[in-house]
Coordinates of C-alpha atoms in Angstrom, one line a residue:
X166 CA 4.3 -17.4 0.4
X167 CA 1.5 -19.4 2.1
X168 CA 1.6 -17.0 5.2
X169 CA 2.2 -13.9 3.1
X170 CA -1.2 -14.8 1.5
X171 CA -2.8 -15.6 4.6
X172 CA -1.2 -13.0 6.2
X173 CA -3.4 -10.6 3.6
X174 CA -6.7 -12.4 3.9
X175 CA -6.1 -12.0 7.8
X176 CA -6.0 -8.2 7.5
X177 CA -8.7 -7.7 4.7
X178 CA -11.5 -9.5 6.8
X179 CA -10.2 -7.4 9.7
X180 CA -10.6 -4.0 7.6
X181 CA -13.8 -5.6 6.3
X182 CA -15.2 -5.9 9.7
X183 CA -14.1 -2.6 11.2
X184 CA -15.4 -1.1 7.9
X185 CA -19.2 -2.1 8.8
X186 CA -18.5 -1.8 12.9
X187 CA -18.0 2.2 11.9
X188 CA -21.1 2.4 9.5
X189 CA -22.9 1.0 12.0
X190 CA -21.7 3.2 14.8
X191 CA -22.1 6.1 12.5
X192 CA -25.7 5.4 12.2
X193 CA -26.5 5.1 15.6
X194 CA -25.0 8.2 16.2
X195 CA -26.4 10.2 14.1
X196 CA -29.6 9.4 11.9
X197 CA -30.5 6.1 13.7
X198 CA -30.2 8.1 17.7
X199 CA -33.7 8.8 18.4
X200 CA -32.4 11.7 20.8
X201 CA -30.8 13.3 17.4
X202 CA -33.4 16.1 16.1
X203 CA -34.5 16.6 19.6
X204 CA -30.1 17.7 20.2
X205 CA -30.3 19.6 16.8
X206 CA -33.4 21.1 17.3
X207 CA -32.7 22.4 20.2
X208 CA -28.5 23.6 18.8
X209 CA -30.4 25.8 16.4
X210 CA -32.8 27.4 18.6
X211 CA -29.8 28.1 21.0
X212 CA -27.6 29.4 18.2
X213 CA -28.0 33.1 17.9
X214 CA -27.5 33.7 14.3
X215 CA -29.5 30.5 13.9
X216 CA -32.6 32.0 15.8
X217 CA -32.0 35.3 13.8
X218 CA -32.5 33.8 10.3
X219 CA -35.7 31.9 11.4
X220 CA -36.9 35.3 12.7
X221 CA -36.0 36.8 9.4
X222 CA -38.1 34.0 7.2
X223 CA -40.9 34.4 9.7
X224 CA -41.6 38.0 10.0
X225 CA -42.5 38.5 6.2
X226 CA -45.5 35.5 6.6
X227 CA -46.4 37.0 10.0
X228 CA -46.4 40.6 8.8
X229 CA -48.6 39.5 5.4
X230 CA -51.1 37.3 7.6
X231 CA -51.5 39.9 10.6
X232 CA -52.1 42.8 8.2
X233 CA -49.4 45.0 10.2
X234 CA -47.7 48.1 8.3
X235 CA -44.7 46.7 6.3
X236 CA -42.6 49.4 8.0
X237 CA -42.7 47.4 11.2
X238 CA -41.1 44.3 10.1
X239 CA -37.6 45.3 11.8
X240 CA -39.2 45.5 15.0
X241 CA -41.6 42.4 14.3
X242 CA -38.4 40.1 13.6
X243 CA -36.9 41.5 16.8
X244 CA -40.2 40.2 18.6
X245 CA -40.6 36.9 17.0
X246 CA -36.3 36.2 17.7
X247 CA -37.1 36.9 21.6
X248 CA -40.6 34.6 21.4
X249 CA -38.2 31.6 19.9
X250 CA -35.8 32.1 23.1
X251 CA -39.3 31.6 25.5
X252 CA -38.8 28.4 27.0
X253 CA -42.6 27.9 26.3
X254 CA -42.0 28.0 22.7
X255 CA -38.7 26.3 22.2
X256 CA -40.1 23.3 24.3
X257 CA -42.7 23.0 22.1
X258 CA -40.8 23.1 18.5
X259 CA -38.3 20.8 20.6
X260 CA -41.0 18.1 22.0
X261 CA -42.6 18.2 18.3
X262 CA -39.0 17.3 16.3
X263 CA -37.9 14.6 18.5
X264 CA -41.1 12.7 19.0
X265 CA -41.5 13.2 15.2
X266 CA -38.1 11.6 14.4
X267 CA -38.4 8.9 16.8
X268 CA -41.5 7.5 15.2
X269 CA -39.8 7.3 12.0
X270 CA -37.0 5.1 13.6
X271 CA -40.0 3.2 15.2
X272 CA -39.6 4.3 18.8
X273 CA -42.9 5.1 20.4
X274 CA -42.7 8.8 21.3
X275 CA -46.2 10.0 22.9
X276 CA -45.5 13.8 22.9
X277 CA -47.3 15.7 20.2
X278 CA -45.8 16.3 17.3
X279 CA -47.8 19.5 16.2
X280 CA -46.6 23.3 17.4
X281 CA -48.7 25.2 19.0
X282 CA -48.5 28.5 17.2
X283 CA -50.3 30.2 19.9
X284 CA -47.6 30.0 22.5
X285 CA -45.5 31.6 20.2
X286 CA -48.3 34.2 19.5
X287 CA -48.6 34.8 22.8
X288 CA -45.2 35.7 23.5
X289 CA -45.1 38.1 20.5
X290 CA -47.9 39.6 21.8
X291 CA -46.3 40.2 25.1
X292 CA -43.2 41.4 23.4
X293 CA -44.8 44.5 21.2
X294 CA -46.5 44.7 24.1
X295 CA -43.4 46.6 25.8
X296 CA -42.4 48.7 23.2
X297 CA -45.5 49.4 21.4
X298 CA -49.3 48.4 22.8
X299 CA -51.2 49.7 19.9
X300 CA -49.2 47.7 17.9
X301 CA -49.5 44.1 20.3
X302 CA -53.3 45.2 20.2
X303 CA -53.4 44.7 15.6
X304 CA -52.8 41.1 16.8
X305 CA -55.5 38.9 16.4
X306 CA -55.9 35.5 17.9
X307 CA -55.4 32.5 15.4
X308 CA -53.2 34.6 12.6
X309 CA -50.6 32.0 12.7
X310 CA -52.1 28.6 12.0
X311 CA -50.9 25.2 13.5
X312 CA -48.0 23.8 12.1
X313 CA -47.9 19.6 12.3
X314 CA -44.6 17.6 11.6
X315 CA -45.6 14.9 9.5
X316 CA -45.0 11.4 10.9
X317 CA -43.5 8.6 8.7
X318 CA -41.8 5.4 8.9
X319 CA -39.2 4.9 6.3
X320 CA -39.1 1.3 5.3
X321 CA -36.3 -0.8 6.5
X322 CA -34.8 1.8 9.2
X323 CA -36.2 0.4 11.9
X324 CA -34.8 -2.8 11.2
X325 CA -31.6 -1.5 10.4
X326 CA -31.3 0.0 13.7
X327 CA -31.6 -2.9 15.5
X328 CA -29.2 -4.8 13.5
X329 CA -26.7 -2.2 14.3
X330 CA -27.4 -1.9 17.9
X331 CA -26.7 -6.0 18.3
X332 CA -23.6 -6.4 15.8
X333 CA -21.4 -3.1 16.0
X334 CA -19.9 -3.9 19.3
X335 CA -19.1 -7.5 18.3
X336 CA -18.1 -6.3 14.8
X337 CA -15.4 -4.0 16.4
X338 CA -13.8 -6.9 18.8
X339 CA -13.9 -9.4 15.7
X340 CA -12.1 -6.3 13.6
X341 CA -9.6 -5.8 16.5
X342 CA -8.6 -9.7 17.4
X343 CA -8.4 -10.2 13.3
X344 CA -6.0 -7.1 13.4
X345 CA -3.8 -8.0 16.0
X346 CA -3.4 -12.4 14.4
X347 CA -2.4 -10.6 11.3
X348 CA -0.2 -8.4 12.9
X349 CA 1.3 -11.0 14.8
X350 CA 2.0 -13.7 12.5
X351 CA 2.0 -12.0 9.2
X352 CA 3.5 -8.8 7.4
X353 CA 3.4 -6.5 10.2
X354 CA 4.5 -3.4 8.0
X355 CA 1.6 -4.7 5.4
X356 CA -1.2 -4.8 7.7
X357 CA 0.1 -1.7 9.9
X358 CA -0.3 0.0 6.2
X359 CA -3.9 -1.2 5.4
X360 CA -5.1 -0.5 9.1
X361 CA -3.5 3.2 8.7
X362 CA -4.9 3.0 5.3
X363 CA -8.6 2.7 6.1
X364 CA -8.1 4.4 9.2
X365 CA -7.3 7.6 6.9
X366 CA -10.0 6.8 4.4
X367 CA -12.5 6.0 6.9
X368 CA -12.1 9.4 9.1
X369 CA -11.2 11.8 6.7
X370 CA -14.7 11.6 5.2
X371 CA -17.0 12.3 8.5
X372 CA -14.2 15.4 8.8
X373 CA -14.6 16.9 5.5
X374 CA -18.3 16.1 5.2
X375 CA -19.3 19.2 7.5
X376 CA -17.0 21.5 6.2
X377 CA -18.3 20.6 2.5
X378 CA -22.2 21.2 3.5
X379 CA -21.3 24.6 5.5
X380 CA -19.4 25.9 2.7
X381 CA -22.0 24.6 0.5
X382 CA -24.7 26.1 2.3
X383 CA -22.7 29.4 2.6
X384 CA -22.2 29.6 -1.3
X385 CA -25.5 29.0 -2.1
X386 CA -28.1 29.1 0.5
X387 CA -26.3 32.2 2.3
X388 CA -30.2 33.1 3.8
X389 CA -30.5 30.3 6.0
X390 CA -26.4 28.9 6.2
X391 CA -26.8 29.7 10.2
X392 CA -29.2 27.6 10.6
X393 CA -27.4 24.7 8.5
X394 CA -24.4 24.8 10.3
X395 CA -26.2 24.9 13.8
X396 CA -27.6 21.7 12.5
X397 CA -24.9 19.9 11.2
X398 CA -22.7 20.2 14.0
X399 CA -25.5 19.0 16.3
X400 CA -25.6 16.1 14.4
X401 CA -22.5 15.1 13.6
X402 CA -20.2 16.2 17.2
X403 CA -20.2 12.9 18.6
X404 CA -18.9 11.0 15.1
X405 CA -16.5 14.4 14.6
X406 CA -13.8 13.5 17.1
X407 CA -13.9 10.1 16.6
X408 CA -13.1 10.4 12.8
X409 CA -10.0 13.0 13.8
X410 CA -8.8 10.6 16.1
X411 CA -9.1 7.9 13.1
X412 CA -7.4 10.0 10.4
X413 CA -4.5 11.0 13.2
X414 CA -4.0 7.5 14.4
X415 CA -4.0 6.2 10.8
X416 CA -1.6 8.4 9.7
X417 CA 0.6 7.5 12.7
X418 CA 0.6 3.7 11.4
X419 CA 1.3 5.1 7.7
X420 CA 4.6 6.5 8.4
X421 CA 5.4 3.5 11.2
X422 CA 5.1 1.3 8.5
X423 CA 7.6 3.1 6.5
X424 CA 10.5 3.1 8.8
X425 CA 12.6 0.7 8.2
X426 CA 14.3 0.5 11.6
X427 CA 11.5 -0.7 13.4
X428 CA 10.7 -4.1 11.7
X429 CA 13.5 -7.1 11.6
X430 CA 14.6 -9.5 9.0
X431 CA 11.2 -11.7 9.6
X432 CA 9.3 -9.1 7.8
X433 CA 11.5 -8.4 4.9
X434 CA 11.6 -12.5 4.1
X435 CA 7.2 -12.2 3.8
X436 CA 7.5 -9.3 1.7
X437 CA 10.0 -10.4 -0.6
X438 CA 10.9 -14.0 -0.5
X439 CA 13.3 -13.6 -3.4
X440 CA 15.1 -10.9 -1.9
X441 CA 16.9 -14.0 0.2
X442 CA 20.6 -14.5 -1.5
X443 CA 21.8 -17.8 -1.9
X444 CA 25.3 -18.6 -1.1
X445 CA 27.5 -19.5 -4.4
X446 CA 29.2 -22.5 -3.9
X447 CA 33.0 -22.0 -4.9
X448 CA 34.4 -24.8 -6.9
X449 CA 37.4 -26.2 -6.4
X450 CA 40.0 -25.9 -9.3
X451 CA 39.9 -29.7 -9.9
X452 CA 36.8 -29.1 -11.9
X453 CA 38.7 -26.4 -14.0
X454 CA 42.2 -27.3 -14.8
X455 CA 44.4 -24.9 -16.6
X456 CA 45.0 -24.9 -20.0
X457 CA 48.1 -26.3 -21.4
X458 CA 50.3 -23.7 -22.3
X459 CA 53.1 -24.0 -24.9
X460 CA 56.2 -24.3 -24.3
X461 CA 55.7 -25.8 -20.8
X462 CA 56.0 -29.9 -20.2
X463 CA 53.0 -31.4 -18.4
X464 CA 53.8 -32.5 -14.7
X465 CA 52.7 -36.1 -14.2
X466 CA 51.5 -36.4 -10.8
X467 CA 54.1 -39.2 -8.8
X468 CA 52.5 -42.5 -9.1
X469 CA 52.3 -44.2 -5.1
X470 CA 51.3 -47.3 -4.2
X471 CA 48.0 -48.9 -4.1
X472 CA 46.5 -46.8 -0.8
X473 CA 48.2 -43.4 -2.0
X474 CA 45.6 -40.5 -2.9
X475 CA 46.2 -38.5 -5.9
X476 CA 48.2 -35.7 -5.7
X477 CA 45.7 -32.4 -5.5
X478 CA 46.9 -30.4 -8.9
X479 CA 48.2 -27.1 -8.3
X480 CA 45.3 -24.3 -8.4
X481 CA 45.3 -21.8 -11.7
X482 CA 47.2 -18.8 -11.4
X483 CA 46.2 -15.0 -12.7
X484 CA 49.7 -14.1 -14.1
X485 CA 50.8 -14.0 -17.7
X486 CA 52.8 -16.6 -18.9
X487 CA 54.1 -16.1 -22.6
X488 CA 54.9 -19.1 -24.4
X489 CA 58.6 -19.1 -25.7
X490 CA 59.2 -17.9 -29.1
X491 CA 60.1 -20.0 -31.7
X492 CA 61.3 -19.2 -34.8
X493 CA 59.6 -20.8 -38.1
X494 CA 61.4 -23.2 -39.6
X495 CA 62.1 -23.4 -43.4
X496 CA 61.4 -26.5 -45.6
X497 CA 64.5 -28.3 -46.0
X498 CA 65.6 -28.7 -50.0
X499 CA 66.1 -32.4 -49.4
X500 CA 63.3 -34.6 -49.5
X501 CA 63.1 -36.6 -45.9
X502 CA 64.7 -40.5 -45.8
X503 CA 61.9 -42.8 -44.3
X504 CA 62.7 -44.5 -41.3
X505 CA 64.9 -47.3 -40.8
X506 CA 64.0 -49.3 -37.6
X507 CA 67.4 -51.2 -35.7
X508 CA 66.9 -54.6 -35.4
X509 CA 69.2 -54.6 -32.5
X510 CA 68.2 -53.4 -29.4
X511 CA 70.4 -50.8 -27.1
X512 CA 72.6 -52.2 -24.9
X513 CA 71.0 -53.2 -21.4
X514 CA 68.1 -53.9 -22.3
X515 CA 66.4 -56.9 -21.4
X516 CA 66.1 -58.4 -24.8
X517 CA 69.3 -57.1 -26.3
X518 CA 72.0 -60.2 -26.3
X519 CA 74.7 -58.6 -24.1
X520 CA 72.0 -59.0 -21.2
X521 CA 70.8 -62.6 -22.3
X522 CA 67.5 -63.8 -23.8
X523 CA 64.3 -62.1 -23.7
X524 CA 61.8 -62.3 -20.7
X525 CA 58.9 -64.5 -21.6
X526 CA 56.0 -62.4 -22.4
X527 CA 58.1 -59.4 -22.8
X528 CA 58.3 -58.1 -26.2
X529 CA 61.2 -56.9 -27.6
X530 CA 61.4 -53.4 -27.7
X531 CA 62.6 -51.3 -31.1
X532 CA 64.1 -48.0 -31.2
X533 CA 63.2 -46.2 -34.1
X534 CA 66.3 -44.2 -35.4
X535 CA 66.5 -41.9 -38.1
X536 CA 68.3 -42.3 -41.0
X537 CA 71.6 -40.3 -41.1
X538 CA 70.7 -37.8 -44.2
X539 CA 74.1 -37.9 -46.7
X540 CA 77.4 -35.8 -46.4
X541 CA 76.1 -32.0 -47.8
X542 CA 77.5 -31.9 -51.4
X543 CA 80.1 -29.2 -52.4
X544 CA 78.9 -25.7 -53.0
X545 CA 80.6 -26.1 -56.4
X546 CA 78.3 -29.3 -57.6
X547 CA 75.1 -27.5 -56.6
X548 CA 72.6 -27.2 -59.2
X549 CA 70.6 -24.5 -58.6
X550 CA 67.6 -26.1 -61.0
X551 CA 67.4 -28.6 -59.7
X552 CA 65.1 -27.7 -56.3
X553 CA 62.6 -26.6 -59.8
X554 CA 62.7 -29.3 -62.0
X555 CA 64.3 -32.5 -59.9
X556 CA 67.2 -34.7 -60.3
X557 CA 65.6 -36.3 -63.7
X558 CA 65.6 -32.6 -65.1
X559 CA 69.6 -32.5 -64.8

């Protein structure tokens, strides 16, 4: 019981530890990189459909703000989708979102986190330019303004990042030599099943979690749900594989755990200590002798000498053994003689005087006789009242 118990705490501070040795990895790897908007920044501007529902959202404003014909917004989102595939715009929006996000983690980033609208101008411009000059020409300089990414610094992340940077790696070795003493001198099935257990729990979330904020994004935000998706897998790829290889290997150790076959005896004794039989002692059948049965004499055991052992009495039988019948007997009519006791003893005995004079300290032993009942009286002289009212009644 003691190394059942132990056994469990073993394995709980090992789950314990992997349990924070996966938040923090999590949070390095996504939130807590400073690289992270810079990679998802970048995903949506590379994405196609992404890139074509940002051109959608901005060719209304830039339409409105350059006073161009409303009848040339098809071919002003067209221009504005080509200006976000310039390299001198997407470095910009790029160079702006990382350095943006790494001061918020408190990494010093000295690129500027402002975008400079009048690259992108520019290369509209350049763009209506080809198809239609009049057009590129309504274009005035300073119709988009400047657009800077506000810089914060959210309390307490910068702190948690380094805390995770110096303990995750030691967190995961402490969770894996916990696992393996538990595993070794414990329940084995037990802990296999909590490690596939949190394995499961601890994966399936990172794999759902995209699918539920694309779907999510679909159903109600279906405008900009290219854009969402570009971003979340940019910045979850790196946990996403991890977290499938979590939920496969714990479901692995799930059904290990449940196959009998592959754990011995050992393991069955900490899992169920009361499971153990206990071997019944059979008693001999000196300590239950048979009954007496009627009808059959008792067999004294032969008496030895001083050194002999007693006999072993005979061990009880299963069959049947009816007593004999006997038949009831009546109450005789005459009432019974008392006994007369014979002075004399029988003949060869010690005491008796045929054999000589008593042994000293020997008593003399008495036979008790009974007393020979009276000849039967004739048929003729019996009186029938006489068993109902007694012989002073004749």
């Amino acid at each position: 019981m003691l190394g059942r118990v132990a056994s469990r705490a073993v394995a709980s501070l090992a789950v314990l530890c992997a349990s924070l040795s996966w938040a923090g990895w999590v949070f390095l790897h996504t939130i807590g990189d400073p690289t992270r908007a810079e990679d998802v920044a970048t995903a949506v501007l590379d994405d196609p459909r992404s890139r074509e529902q940002i051109a959608t959202s901005f060719a209304l404003q830039f339409v409105r703000a350059s006073g161009i014909e409303r009848s040339n917004i098809d071919l002003v989102e067209q221009t504005i989708d080509t200006a976000l595939g310039d390299p001198r715009v997407s470095t910009d929006v790029i160079a702006a979102f990382g350095a943006a996000h790494a001061n918020a983690l408190g990494v010093d980033d000295e690129r500027d986190t402002t975008i400079d609208t009048n690259a992108m101008l520019t290369s509209i411009r350049e763009q209506l330019a080809a198809v239609d000059p009049e057009l590129a020409t309504q274009l005035p300089d300073g119709v988009l303004p400047a657009v800077t990414l506000p810089t914060f610094h959210p309390p307490g992340v910068e702190s948690a990042r380094r805390v995770a940077e110096s303990a995750t790696a030691a967190l995961a070795i402490a969770a894996a030599a916990l696992a393996v003493v538990a595993f070794a001198f414990g329940d084995r099935r037990g802990v296999l099943r909590r490690i596939g257990l949190w394995g499961v729990v601890s994966g399936v979330a990172w794999v759902l979690l995209p699918i539920a904020v694309v779907a999510g994004a679909r159903a109600w935000a279906s405008d900009v749900d290219g854009i969402v998706e570009a971003a979340v897998r940019a910045s979850v790829d790196d946990v996403v594989p991890v977290a499938v290889a979590l939920v496969v290997g714990g479901v692995i150790a799930l059904v290990l755990s449940f196959v009998p076959a592959l754990w011995g005896e050992r393991d069955a004794g900490y899992r169920r200590p009361s499971a153990v039989q206990q071997r019944v002692q059979v008693h001999p059948a000196a300590h239950h002798p048979a009954p007496h049965q009627p009808g059959v004499p008792h067999q004294t055991p032969p008496s030895g000498g001083a050194g002999a052992p007693a006999a072993r009495p005979a061990w009880p039988t299963d069959s049947y053994q009816p007593a004999p019948a006997t038949r009831p007997s009546r109450p005789s009519p005459f009432p019974a003689a008392p006994a007369r006791v014979d002075p004399t003893p029988p003949a060869g005995h010690p005491s008796s005087p045929s054999h000589g004079q008593p042994v000293a300290g020997h008593p003399a032993a008495h036979q008790v006789t009974p007393r020979t009942p009276p000849a039967p009286t004739p048929v003729d002289e019996i009186d029938p009242w006489s068993s109902y009212f007694g012989p002073d009644a004749r």
